[in-house]
Structure formats: structure tokens, C-alpha cells
CSV table of C-alpha atoms in Angstrom, one decimal:
chain,number,residue,atom,x,y,z
R,1,MET,CA,44.9,46.6,-39.7
R,2,MET,CA,44.5,42.8,-39.0
R,3,ARG,CA,46.4,40.3,-41.0
R,4,GLU,CA,45.3,37.5,-42.4
R,5,PRO,CA,46.2,34.4,-41.5
R,6,SER,CA,48.9,31.9,-42.6
R,7,TYR,CA,47.5,28.2,-44.5
R,8,ARG,CA,49.7,26.9,-41.5
R,9,GLU,CA,47.8,28.9,-38.6
R,10,TRP,CA,44.1,27.5,-40.3
R,11,ILE,CA,44.9,24.5,-40.5
R,12,ALA,CA,46.4,24.5,-36.5
R,13,ARG,CA,42.8,26.8,-35.9
R,14,SER,CA,40.6,24.0,-38.1
R,15,LEU,CA,41.7,21.5,-36.1
R,16,ALA,CA,41.9,22.2,-32.6
R,17,ARG,CA,38.2,23.6,-33.1
R,18,ALA,CA,37.6,20.2,-33.9
R,19,LEU,CA,39.5,18.4,-30.7
R,20,LEU,CA,38.1,21.0,-28.2
R,21,ALA,CA,33.9,19.4,-29.5
R,22,ASP,CA,33.2,17.4,-26.9
R,23,ALA,CA,36.6,17.7,-25.8
R,24,ARG,CA,34.1,17.7,-22.0
R,25,GLN,CA,32.9,14.6,-22.3
R,26,PRO,CA,34.4,11.2,-21.1
R,27,GLY,CA,37.1,9.8,-23.3
R,28,ALA,CA,36.9,12.7,-25.2
R,29,THR,CA,40.7,13.9,-24.7
R,30,ALA,CA,42.0,10.3,-24.7
R,31,PRO,CA,44.7,9.9,-28.0
R,32,CYS,CA,41.9,7.8,-30.1
R,33,ALA,CA,39.1,10.2,-29.7
R,34,LEU,CA,41.5,13.1,-30.7
R,35,ARG,CA,42.7,11.3,-33.6
R,36,ALA,CA,39.0,10.7,-34.3
R,37,ARG,CA,38.1,13.9,-34.6
R,38,ALA,CA,41.1,15.3,-36.6
R,39,GLU,CA,40.6,12.3,-38.8
R,40,ALA,CA,37.4,13.5,-39.5
R,41,ALA,CA,38.1,17.2,-39.8
R,42,LEU,CA,40.7,16.5,-42.6
R,43,GLY,CA,39.1,13.6,-44.2
R,44,ALA,CA,42.3,11.7,-44.0
R,45,ASN,CA,44.3,9.5,-41.7
R,46,PRO,CA,47.5,10.6,-42.4
R,47,PRO,CA,50.6,9.7,-39.8
R,48,TRP,CA,51.8,12.7,-38.4
R,49,LEU,CA,48.0,12.8,-37.0
R,50,ALA,CA,49.1,9.8,-34.6
R,51,LEU,CA,52.7,12.2,-33.4
R,52,LEU,CA,49.8,15.1,-33.3
R,53,SER,CA,46.8,13.0,-30.6
R,54,GLU,CA,49.5,11.1,-28.3
R,55,GLU,CA,51.1,14.3,-27.6
R,56,LEU,CA,47.7,16.8,-26.8
R,57,GLY,CA,46.6,13.4,-25.2
R,58,LYS,CA,49.1,14.0,-22.3
R,59,ARG,CA,47.9,16.9,-21.0
R,60,SER,CA,46.1,16.3,-18.2
R,61,LEU,CA,41.3,17.1,-18.1
R,62,ALA,CA,42.5,19.9,-15.9
R,63,THR,CA,44.4,21.7,-18.9
R,64,TRP,CA,41.8,20.3,-21.7
R,65,GLN,CA,38.9,22.0,-19.2
R,66,ARG,CA,40.4,25.6,-19.2
R,67,THR,CA,41.5,25.7,-23.3
R,68,ASP,CA,39.8,27.7,-25.1
R,69,LEU,CA,40.8,28.0,-29.4
R,70,PRO,CA,43.2,30.2,-29.8
R,71,ALA,CA,44.8,28.4,-26.8
R,72,LEU,CA,45.0,25.2,-28.4
R,73,ALA,CA,45.9,26.5,-32.0
R,74,LYS,CA,49.1,28.3,-31.0
R,75,ALA,CA,50.5,24.8,-29.4
R,76,ILE,CA,49.2,23.1,-32.0
R,77,HIS,CA,50.6,25.6,-35.0
R,78,ASP,CA,53.6,25.4,-32.8
R,79,MET,CA,53.9,21.7,-32.5
R,80,PRO,CA,56.9,19.6,-34.8
R,81,ALA,CA,53.9,16.9,-35.6
R,82,LEU,CA,52.7,19.9,-37.8
R,83,ASP,CA,56.0,20.0,-38.8
R,84,LEU,CA,55.7,16.8,-40.6
R,85,ALA,CA,52.3,17.9,-42.2
R,86,PHE,CA,53.9,20.2,-44.1
R,87,GLU,CA,56.7,17.6,-45.2
R,88,GLN,CA,54.4,16.3,-47.8
R,89,ASP,CA,54.3,16.2,-51.3
R,90,GLU,CA,50.2,17.7,-50.3
R,91,LEU,CA,49.9,19.3,-47.5
R,92,PRO,CA,46.5,18.8,-45.3
R,93,ARG,CA,43.1,19.5,-46.3
R,94,VAL,CA,40.1,20.4,-44.3
R,95,ARG,CA,36.9,18.4,-45.4
R,96,ARG,CA,34.5,19.2,-42.7
R,97,LEU,CA,34.5,22.2,-40.2
R,98,ILE,CA,33.8,20.4,-36.2
R,99,LEU,CA,32.3,22.8,-34.3
R,100,ARG,CA,30.8,22.6,-30.7
R,101,PRO,CA,28.7,25.0,-29.4
R,102,ALA,CA,30.4,28.3,-27.1
R,103,GLU,CA,30.2,27.6,-23.6
R,104,MET,CA,31.3,29.0,-19.6
R,105,LEU,CA,35.2,27.6,-19.0
R,106,PRO,CA,35.2,26.7,-15.8
R,107,ARG,CA,36.0,29.4,-13.3
R,108,PRO,CA,39.0,29.6,-10.6
R,109,MET,CA,39.1,28.0,-7.5
R,110,GLY,CA,37.0,30.6,-4.6
R,111,LEU,CA,35.3,32.1,-7.6
R,112,ASP,CA,33.2,28.8,-8.6
R,113,ASP,CA,30.2,29.9,-5.8
R,114,CYS,CA,29.7,33.4,-7.6
R,115,ALA,CA,26.6,34.0,-8.7
R,116,LEU,CA,27.8,35.2,-12.7
R,117,PRO,CA,25.5,35.3,-15.1
R,118,ASN,CA,25.7,32.2,-18.3
R,119,LEU,CA,26.4,33.9,-21.2
R,120,PRO,CA,28.0,31.8,-23.8
R,121,THR,CA,27.1,33.3,-26.9
R,122,LEU,CA,26.5,37.2,-28.1
R,123,ALA,CA,22.6,36.3,-28.9
R,124,ASP,CA,22.5,34.9,-25.1
R,125,LEU,CA,24.9,38.5,-23.7
R,126,ALA,CA,22.3,40.7,-26.2
R,127,GLN,CA,19.1,39.7,-24.7
R,128,TRP,CA,20.9,40.2,-20.9
R,129,LEU,CA,21.8,43.2,-21.8
R,130,GLU,CA,17.6,43.9,-23.1
R,131,LEU,CA,19.7,44.3,-25.9
R,132,GLU,CA,18.9,44.0,-30.1
R,133,PRO,CA,22.0,41.8,-31.1
R,134,ASP,CA,21.9,44.9,-34.0
R,135,ARG,CA,21.7,47.6,-31.1
R,136,LEU,CA,25.0,44.7,-29.5
R,137,ALA,CA,26.8,45.1,-32.5
R,138,TRP,CA,26.7,49.1,-33.3
R,139,LEU,CA,27.6,49.7,-29.0
R,140,THR,CA,30.6,46.8,-29.3
R,141,ALA,CA,32.1,47.8,-32.9
R,142,ALA,CA,35.5,48.8,-33.6
R,143,SER,CA,35.6,51.3,-35.6
R,144,GLN,CA,31.7,52.1,-35.9
R,145,VAL,CA,31.2,55.0,-38.9
R,146,PHE,CA,27.7,56.6,-39.5
R,147,ARG,CA,27.4,58.5,-42.9
R,148,GLU,CA,25.4,61.8,-41.3
R,149,PRO,CA,22.6,63.6,-44.0
R,150,ASP,CA,24.6,65.6,-46.7
R,151,ALA,CA,27.8,65.1,-46.0
R,152,PRO,CA,30.1,63.5,-48.0
R,153,LYS,CA,32.7,62.2,-45.5
R,154,THR,CA,32.3,59.5,-42.6
R,155,ARG,CA,33.8,59.7,-39.2
R,156,ALA,CA,33.8,57.7,-36.1
R,157,ALA,CA,30.8,57.3,-33.7
R,158,SER,CA,31.4,58.1,-30.2
R,159,HIS,CA,29.4,56.6,-27.4
R,160,TYR,CA,31.1,59.2,-25.2
R,161,ARG,CA,31.6,62.8,-24.1
R,162,TYR,CA,34.9,64.2,-22.6
R,163,LEU,CA,34.7,66.8,-19.7
R,164,LEU,CA,37.8,68.0,-18.6
R,165,GLN,CA,38.1,69.5,-15.4
R,166,PRO,CA,40.5,72.2,-13.7
R,167,LYS,CA,42.1,69.8,-10.9
R,168,ARG,CA,43.3,71.6,-7.9
R,169,LEU,CA,47.4,71.5,-7.8
R,170,GLY,CA,46.6,73.1,-11.2
R,171,GLY,CA,46.3,71.4,-15.3
R,172,LEU,CA,43.0,69.9,-16.3
R,173,ARG,CA,41.0,66.1,-15.4
R,174,LEU,CA,39.4,64.1,-18.3
R,175,LEU,CA,36.3,62.5,-17.3
R,176,GLU,CA,35.0,59.8,-20.3
R,177,ILE,CA,31.3,59.6,-19.8
R,178,PRO,CA,29.2,57.4,-21.7
R,179,LYS,CA,25.9,58.4,-23.1
R,180,ALA,CA,22.9,57.2,-22.4
R,181,ASP,CA,22.4,53.8,-23.8
R,182,LEU,CA,25.5,52.7,-22.6
R,183,LYS,CA,25.6,53.7,-19.4
R,184,ARG,CA,22.5,52.0,-19.2
R,185,VAL,CA,24.4,48.9,-20.0
R,186,GLN,CA,27.6,49.7,-18.8
R,187,ARG,CA,25.4,49.7,-15.3
R,188,ARG,CA,23.1,46.2,-15.5
R,189,ILE,CA,27.2,45.4,-16.1
R,190,LEU,CA,27.9,46.7,-12.8
R,191,GLU,CA,25.1,45.2,-11.1
R,192,GLY,CA,24.1,42.5,-12.3
R,193,LEU,CA,27.7,40.8,-13.0
R,194,LEU,CA,30.3,42.5,-11.5
R,195,ALA,CA,28.9,43.0,-7.9
R,196,HIS,CA,29.0,39.4,-7.3
R,197,VAL,CA,32.7,39.4,-7.9
R,198,PRO,CA,34.5,39.7,-4.0
R,199,VAL,CA,38.1,41.7,-4.7
R,200,HIS,CA,41.1,41.9,-2.3
R,201,GLU,CA,40.0,42.7,1.2
R,202,ALA,CA,43.2,45.3,0.5
R,203,ALA,CA,40.5,47.4,-1.4
R,204,HIS,CA,38.1,49.9,0.2
R,205,GLY,CA,37.0,52.2,-2.9
R,206,PHE,CA,33.5,51.6,-4.0
R,207,VAL,CA,33.5,48.6,-2.4
R,208,GLN,CA,30.5,48.2,-1.3
R,209,ASP,CA,30.6,48.0,3.1
R,210,ARG,CA,34.4,49.9,3.4
R,211,SER,CA,35.0,53.9,2.0
R,212,VAL,CA,37.2,56.3,3.0
R,213,ALA,CA,36.5,55.9,6.4
R,214,SER,CA,37.3,52.3,6.5
R,215,HIS,CA,40.2,52.6,4.5
R,216,ALA,CA,41.4,55.4,7.2
R,217,ALA,CA,40.8,53.9,9.7
R,218,ALA,CA,42.9,50.9,8.9
R,219,HIS,CA,46.6,52.9,10.1
R,220,VAL,CA,45.3,54.9,12.8
R,221,GLY,CA,47.7,55.5,15.9
R,222,LYS,CA,50.5,54.0,13.5
R,223,GLU,CA,53.8,55.3,14.5
R,224,VAL,CA,54.6,55.6,10.8
R,225,VAL,CA,52.5,56.3,8.0
R,226,ILE,CA,53.7,56.2,4.1
R,227,GLY,CA,51.4,56.4,1.5
R,228,PHE,CA,52.2,56.4,-3.0
R,229,ASP,CA,49.9,57.6,-5.6
R,230,LEU,CA,49.7,55.9,-8.3
R,231,ARG,CA,49.5,57.5,-11.7
R,232,ASP,CA,46.6,57.8,-14.0
R,233,PHE,CA,45.4,54.7,-12.2
R,234,PHE,CA,42.3,53.7,-14.2
R,235,PRO,CA,44.5,54.4,-18.2
R,236,SER,CA,46.5,51.6,-16.7
R,237,VAL,CA,44.9,49.2,-17.4
R,238,ARG,CA,44.4,48.0,-20.5
R,239,ALA,CA,42.0,46.5,-22.8
R,240,SER,CA,43.9,43.7,-23.0
R,241,ARG,CA,43.8,42.4,-19.1
R,242,VAL,CA,39.7,43.7,-19.2
R,243,HIS,CA,39.6,41.2,-22.2
R,244,ALA,CA,41.8,38.6,-19.4
R,245,LEU,CA,39.5,39.3,-16.7
R,246,TRP,CA,35.6,38.0,-18.1
R,247,ARG,CA,37.9,35.0,-19.7
R,248,THR,CA,39.2,34.5,-15.8
R,249,LEU,CA,35.2,34.9,-14.7
R,250,GLY,CA,34.2,32.2,-17.2
R,251,TYR,CA,33.3,33.7,-20.4
R,252,PRO,CA,34.2,32.4,-24.1
R,253,GLU,CA,36.0,34.6,-26.3
R,254,GLY,CA,33.6,36.2,-28.3
R,255,VAL,CA,31.3,37.4,-25.2
R,256,ALA,CA,34.3,39.0,-23.7
R,257,ARG,CA,35.6,41.0,-26.6
R,258,ALA,CA,32.0,42.0,-26.3
R,259,LEU,CA,32.2,42.6,-22.2
R,260,THR,CA,34.9,44.2,-23.4
R,261,ALA,CA,34.8,45.9,-25.9
R,262,LEU,CA,31.5,47.2,-23.9
R,263,CYS,CA,33.6,48.6,-21.2
R,264,THR,CA,36.9,50.2,-22.4
R,265,HIS,CA,37.5,53.1,-24.4
R,266,ARG,CA,40.1,54.3,-26.9
R,267,THR,CA,40.2,58.6,-26.8
R,268,SER,CA,40.1,60.6,-29.1
R,269,ALA,CA,42.8,62.5,-30.5
R,270,ALA,CA,41.8,65.7,-30.3
R,271,VAL,CA,41.3,65.4,-26.2
R,272,ILE,CA,44.6,64.5,-26.4
R,273,GLU,CA,45.6,66.7,-28.6
R,274,ARG,CA,44.1,69.4,-26.1
R,275,LEU,CA,45.2,67.8,-22.9
R,276,ARG,CA,49.6,67.9,-24.3
R,277,ASP,CA,48.6,71.8,-25.1
R,278,ASP,CA,48.1,72.1,-21.9
R,279,GLY,CA,51.2,71.0,-20.2
R,280,GLY,CA,48.9,68.1,-18.1
R,281,LEU,CA,49.5,65.1,-20.5
R,282,ASP,CA,53.5,63.2,-21.0
R,283,TRP,CA,54.0,61.9,-24.2
R,284,MET,CA,53.3,58.1,-21.3
R,285,GLY,CA,50.0,59.6,-20.6
R,286,ALA,CA,49.4,60.6,-24.2
R,287,LYS,CA,49.5,56.6,-25.3
R,288,ARG,CA,47.8,55.7,-22.4
R,289,LEU,CA,44.9,57.4,-23.3
R,290,ALA,CA,45.4,57.0,-26.9
R,291,GLU,CA,44.5,52.6,-26.4
R,292,PRO,CA,42.0,51.8,-25.1
R,293,HIS,CA,41.4,51.7,-21.5
R,294,LEU,CA,39.0,52.2,-18.6
R,295,PRO,CA,37.3,54.7,-18.9
R,296,GLN,CA,37.0,57.6,-16.1
R,297,GLY,CA,33.7,58.6,-15.6
R,298,SER,CA,32.2,54.6,-16.7
R,299,PRO,CA,30.1,53.6,-13.9
R,300,CYS,CA,32.1,50.0,-14.6
R,301,SER,CA,35.3,51.2,-14.0
R,302,PRO,CA,35.8,51.9,-10.4
R,303,ALA,CA,34.0,47.5,-9.9
R,304,LEU,CA,36.7,46.4,-12.7
R,305,ALA,CA,39.8,48.7,-11.7
R,306,ASN,CA,40.1,47.3,-8.3
R,307,LEU,CA,39.3,43.4,-9.8
R,308,CYS,CA,41.9,44.2,-12.2
R,309,ALA,CA,44.6,44.9,-9.6
R,310,PHE,CA,44.1,42.1,-7.5
R,311,ARG,CA,48.0,40.6,-8.1
R,312,LEU,CA,48.7,44.6,-7.5
R,313,ASP,CA,46.8,44.6,-3.3
R,314,LEU,CA,48.4,40.7,-3.1
R,315,ARG,CA,51.9,41.2,-4.3
R,316,LEU,CA,51.7,44.8,-1.6
R,317,GLU,CA,50.1,42.6,0.8
R,318,GLY,CA,52.3,40.0,1.3
R,319,LEU,CA,55.1,43.3,1.3
R,320,ALA,CA,53.8,44.3,3.8
R,321,TRP,CA,54.3,41.7,5.9
R,322,VAL,CA,57.9,41.2,5.4
R,323,PHE,CA,58.1,45.1,6.8
R,324,GLY,CA,55.6,44.5,8.8
R,325,ALA,CA,53.1,46.9,7.9
R,326,ALA,CA,49.5,46.9,7.5
R,327,TYR,CA,48.9,48.6,4.1
R,328,THR,CA,46.1,49.6,2.3
R,329,ARG,CA,44.8,50.9,-0.9
R,330,TYR,CA,41.8,52.9,-2.2
R,331,ALA,CA,41.6,53.5,-6.1
R,332,ASP,CA,45.4,55.2,-7.0
R,333,ASP,CA,45.9,55.8,-3.2
R,334,LEU,CA,47.9,53.0,-2.0
R,335,VAL,CA,49.1,53.3,2.3
R,336,PHE,CA,51.4,51.6,4.9
R,337,SER,CA,51.6,51.5,8.6
R,338,GLY,CA,53.9,50.3,11.1
R,339,THR,CA,56.5,50.9,13.5
R,340,GLU,CA,59.3,53.2,13.9
R,341,ALA,CA,61.3,50.5,12.0
R,342,LEU,CA,59.3,51.5,8.8
R,343,ARG,CA,60.7,55.3,8.1
R,344,GLY,CA,64.6,53.9,8.5
R,345,GLN,CA,63.5,50.8,5.7
R,346,PHE,CA,61.7,53.7,3.3
R,347,THR,CA,63.8,54.1,1.0
R,348,ALA,CA,63.4,50.1,0.6
R,349,LEU,CA,59.8,50.2,0.9
R,350,ARG,CA,60.0,53.1,-2.2
R,351,ALA,CA,61.9,50.7,-4.7
R,352,TRP,CA,59.9,48.4,-4.0
R,353,VAL,CA,56.6,49.5,-4.3
R,354,ASP,CA,58.2,51.5,-7.8
R,355,GLY,CA,58.7,47.7,-9.3
R,356,ILE,CA,55.3,45.3,-8.2
R,357,ALA,CA,53.1,48.4,-9.1
R,358,ALA,CA,55.7,48.8,-12.9
R,359,ASP,CA,55.5,45.0,-13.0
R,360,GLU,CA,51.5,45.1,-12.5
R,361,GLY,CA,51.2,47.0,-15.2
R,362,PHE,CA,51.3,50.3,-13.1
R,363,GLU,CA,53.5,54.3,-12.1
R,364,LEU,CA,53.6,55.1,-9.2
R,365,HIS,CA,53.9,59.5,-8.9
R,366,PRO,CA,57.0,61.0,-7.9
R,367,ARG,CA,55.5,63.9,-6.4
R,368,LYS,CA,52.7,61.9,-4.0
R,369,VAL,CA,55.4,60.1,-1.8
R,370,ARG,CA,54.0,60.7,2.0
R,371,CYS,CA,56.3,59.8,5.0
R,372,MET,CA,54.3,60.9,7.6
R,373,PRO,CA,55.8,60.8,11.1
R,374,GLN,CA,53.2,60.3,14.6
R,375,HIS,CA,54.3,63.7,15.4
R,376,ARG,CA,53.6,65.5,12.5
R,377,GLN,CA,49.9,65.5,10.7
R,378,GLN,CA,49.2,62.3,9.9
R,379,ARG,CA,46.8,62.3,6.2
R,380,VAL,CA,45.3,59.6,4.6
R,381,THR,CA,42.8,60.4,1.7
R,382,GLY,CA,42.4,63.5,3.5
R,383,VAL,CA,41.4,62.2,6.7
R,384,VAL,CA,43.9,62.5,10.4
R,385,VAL,CA,44.7,59.7,11.8
R,386,ASN,CA,47.2,60.3,14.0
R,387,ARG,CA,45.2,59.0,16.9
R,388,LYS,CA,41.4,58.7,16.4
R,389,ALA,CA,40.2,59.0,11.8
R,390,ASN,CA,38.6,62.7,11.4
R,391,ALA,CA,38.2,65.2,9.0
R,392,PRO,CA,41.2,68.0,9.8
R,393,ARG,CA,39.8,71.0,11.6
R,394,VAL,CA,40.7,73.6,8.3
R,395,ASP,CA,38.1,71.7,6.6
R,396,PHE,CA,35.8,72.3,9.6
R,397,ASP,CA,36.6,75.5,9.9
R,398,ARG,CA,36.8,76.3,6.4
R,399,LEU,CA,33.5,75.0,5.6
R,400,LYS,CA,31.4,77.0,9.2
R,401,ALA,CA,32.5,79.7,7.9
R,402,VAL,CA,31.3,79.8,4.5
R,403,LEU,CA,28.1,78.9,5.9
R,404,HIS,CA,27.6,81.8,8.4
R,405,GLN,CA,27.9,83.8,5.4
R,406,CYS,CA,24.4,81.5,4.0
R,407,ALA,CA,22.9,82.0,7.0
R,408,MET,CA,23.9,85.8,8.0
R,409,HIS,CA,23.7,86.9,3.9
R,410,GLY,CA,22.1,84.2,1.2
R,411,PRO,CA,23.5,81.4,-0.3
R,412,SER,CA,24.2,83.0,-3.5
R,413,GLY,CA,26.8,84.8,-2.7
R,414,GLN,CA,29.0,81.8,-1.0
R,415,ASN,CA,28.4,79.7,-4.3
R,416,ARG,CA,31.5,81.1,-6.0
R,417,ALA,CA,32.3,77.9,-7.6
R,418,GLU,CA,29.1,78.0,-9.1
R,419,VAL,CA,27.7,74.2,-8.0
R,420,ASN,CA,24.8,73.8,-9.5
R,421,ASP,CA,23.0,71.4,-6.3
R,422,PHE,CA,24.9,74.4,-3.6
R,423,ARG,CA,22.5,72.3,-1.0
R,424,GLY,CA,22.9,69.2,-1.7
R,425,HIS,CA,27.3,69.9,-2.0
R,426,LEU,CA,27.4,71.9,1.0
R,427,LEU,CA,25.0,68.4,3.5
R,428,GLY,CA,27.6,66.3,1.7
R,429,HIS,CA,30.2,68.3,3.5
R,430,ILE,CA,28.4,67.9,6.4
R,431,ALA,CA,28.0,64.5,5.8
R,432,TRP,CA,31.7,64.3,4.8
R,433,ILE,CA,32.8,65.8,8.4
R,434,GLY,CA,30.3,63.3,10.4
R,435,GLN,CA,31.1,60.4,9.5
R,436,PHE,CA,34.2,61.0,12.1
R,437,ASN,CA,32.2,63.9,13.7
R,438,PRO,CA,28.5,63.8,15.1
R,439,THR,CA,29.3,67.1,17.2
R,440,ARG,CA,30.1,69.0,14.7
R,441,LYS,CA,28.3,67.3,12.4
R,442,ALA,CA,25.2,68.6,14.3
R,443,ARG,CA,26.9,72.2,15.2
R,444,LEU,CA,27.1,72.8,11.4
R,445,MET,CA,24.1,71.7,11.0
R,446,ARG,CA,22.9,74.0,13.8
R,447,ILE,CA,23.9,77.0,11.7
R,448,PHE,CA,22.8,75.3,7.9
R,449,GLU,CA,19.2,75.0,9.1
R,450,ARG,CA,19.1,78.7,10.1
R,451,ILE,CA,20.3,79.5,5.7
R,452,GLU,CA,16.8,81.2,4.1
R,453,TRP,CA,17.1,78.5,0.7
R,454,PRO,CA,15.0,80.3,-2.1
R,455,THR,CA,11.6,79.7,-3.7
R,456,PRO,CA,11.9,78.1,-6.9
R,457,ALA,CA,10.7,79.9,-9.6
R,458,GLN,CA,7.0,77.9,-10.1
R,459,PRO,CA,5.8,77.7,-13.9
R,460,SER,CA,3.4,80.3,-15.2
R,461,GLY,CA,0.6,79.9,-16.5
């Protein structure tokens, strides 16, 4: 529950509103101009106001351009000049609230040319998302509740459904999938906004013109390949970091909060308990899910995770340069490669990567660390990279055997995983192998074309 602001905090916030009004106009941040606006808000001109205005007038124009209401209010709250105001017999009072229209903030250098939508207000955001304002409020409410017909109790409305999938090595994987309305909104945010913001060059997952293949290609033919995995990649990106990203992109506080609410989620306590009962979720993992985070299953999460991991990539790329290595990342998979000397530096590299990841709010998975010299098979996200990027031979042989069985006995008995679209599933595996080896793809397709697929049942009547 949010606490009520103190009287001092309220005075500081009211003064901040007045001082930010017209702050981007020529001469509006000079001490005399600041004092005039503060005097209009207070309806008085006490001596301490001159001290406060002089101190704030020392700020550069660039600082004023990037200062928002919460930051300025806190700065005023902590100023010694405001101490003087509360030492007087009569406490300061606000006579007028001077407000400025919401507007976009300038973006950092390098992002100022991004073609991002101009959304200074919640009304603008709702219109851009093609939502009624009430609908936007419903989707972004922190504790939305509704009452079922004839039900005496209320419960929180969830905009997500949960899917628990078994992991290959045991345990359950949680997918948090947005319902139709929210999913459409998230796709709009992804395609109309996030897709225009560049990510770090080391990021290859969920990035246009990059892929698992490009991620693996960066490490082909290296004497040593070292891999690390980040634990709970999406849940580790908390709402506070997503909010900071929206602010960095220039969106005012209210719009940034709404965008954050649309893209983050707090997992149901019952689902967290189910995962803990299964034994695959430790205390820290449960804590991540219990706080607002990027949900695995949202269209926005991969792009937001890449952008929020920009500093991580920047620092790890610098670390790789110090070690004379190459670095790329595919989602939670961190890979370094280099000469034989890197093998002798493995312990130091691991310590540095662990420290940087922790400093950036992530955690390395202790059981998913690989140091692969060239005399052994080197794999990067399932791709063999010893001499050239290629799918493992065992994957090709396994898929070829399944296709042979389908061609000889029909596909129905081979769909042991009960995949809904088994035909598309097989074609996807063929395409995966074929992107590295066209010859293997051609061999697999010849077998696939011999499969007799059942004719779909025609509707009666």
C-alpha cells in the first residue's frame, strides 16, 4: 500500500510542478524566472525562495531538459533552502497549482532518430493502441477486481493464462500467456514501438536478420568455446527496469507506468506454489515471479529483455575484448570464444562474468557452464561449430529415422509427443537442419515427400 506524502513532500512536488512549467522556454531556468513561477505558486515571496531559486538556477539546460517531476521534487525536498521554510513560524502554503502539459522528453544520443510514436499523455497512448480510455485503465490497473454474478467475494482479474510444460531435464517450465485483448496490445507495442529501437550488436535472439545461425557463426573454428546460461532470464527483468527503459525512450511518467503495466506481470501465488511443490523453483525464483516481471509468453518480452540487457551486453563485450575473445548472446545463452589461451583463463573469465551478471540484476546458472576445446564437439545453442556451423549428426539421424517410420507405417504412430500439427513440426525440424546443410535437407525432404498424410475429414451434411 502506498503511503500518503508528507506535507514537506507535497510542498516540494507543488514547487517542482511550477518550476517545470515552461522550463524549456528560452531563459525559463534562470534564477529570476524560477523564482517568479515559485512565487506565483506560493502567493508569497519569502527570503528562502531566493536561495532555492539560485541553487536550482545553477543547473545546466541539458539537465533541465531531462529532469522529470519526481526527480525535481526529490531534489527540492532535500535542499537546505526548504529547511529554512519549515523553520519559520508560518509554514509555506500553495495558493496555485501551476501545471504544464505533458510532453515527450529528449532521448539519449543515438536514439534521437528512432521513429517512435509521440505519446505524451494516456489519451494519446489509448488512441495509438486503438483502445477506449476505460479499457486502457482496465488493462493497466494494479489491482483490478471484478464481481462474478451472485458471488459474494471478489477476486483479481487476470489478463494471463498459465501453461506448465515439462522440461527435457526434469521440472516444469512456466509460460505466462496474455489473453487476446492484451496480446493484441502487446503486438502493437512490439511492432509499432520496440521494433524501431536498436539492440546491442552482440544480441542475436529475437532480432531481425540475426538468428541462432548468426549466433553460432561468430564462434566457428575457434580453439576454445565457453558458454554460460542466465537463470530465469525473463523473470529477472523487473518492472522497475522496464519502466526505466520507457523513460529513457522519452515517455512521460504516466505513459511509462502504463506501458510498464501492459508489458509486465505478477505470477499468481497458486502457480508459484505449484512450481515450488514440483521442486523446480527455489526461493529466489519464487521471489522473481512474485514481483512484476517480463512474462515468458508475451510478444513484447524478448525485445524488452534485449533492450534491458544492453548494459550487460556492453560490459561483457568489453570483458571479451580484454580477454582477446569474441562474445555473443542468444536470449539467456552467453558465449565467448577465442584462442587456446582462453582455456587457461577460464576461472578468471567465469568470475568476471558472474560478477557483471549479478551487478546487472542477472544470475548465472551454476550447472550450465561449458568449456569446450576444439578436440571435443563444440556446441552453441545446439549447433556444432568446430569447423563450420552444422546441426549435430545425431539430430539428423534421429529425424531421418522418424521420417522413414512415417513413410513406411504412416505418421499417426510416430507422433509420440502428440504435437497438434505434426506435419508442420517435421517440416520445422527439416528447415532447422537444412539452414546449415542443404544436402541433408534435400535427403530429408525426399523421405518426407513419401509420407501419406491422412485426408482431413469433410464436414457432413
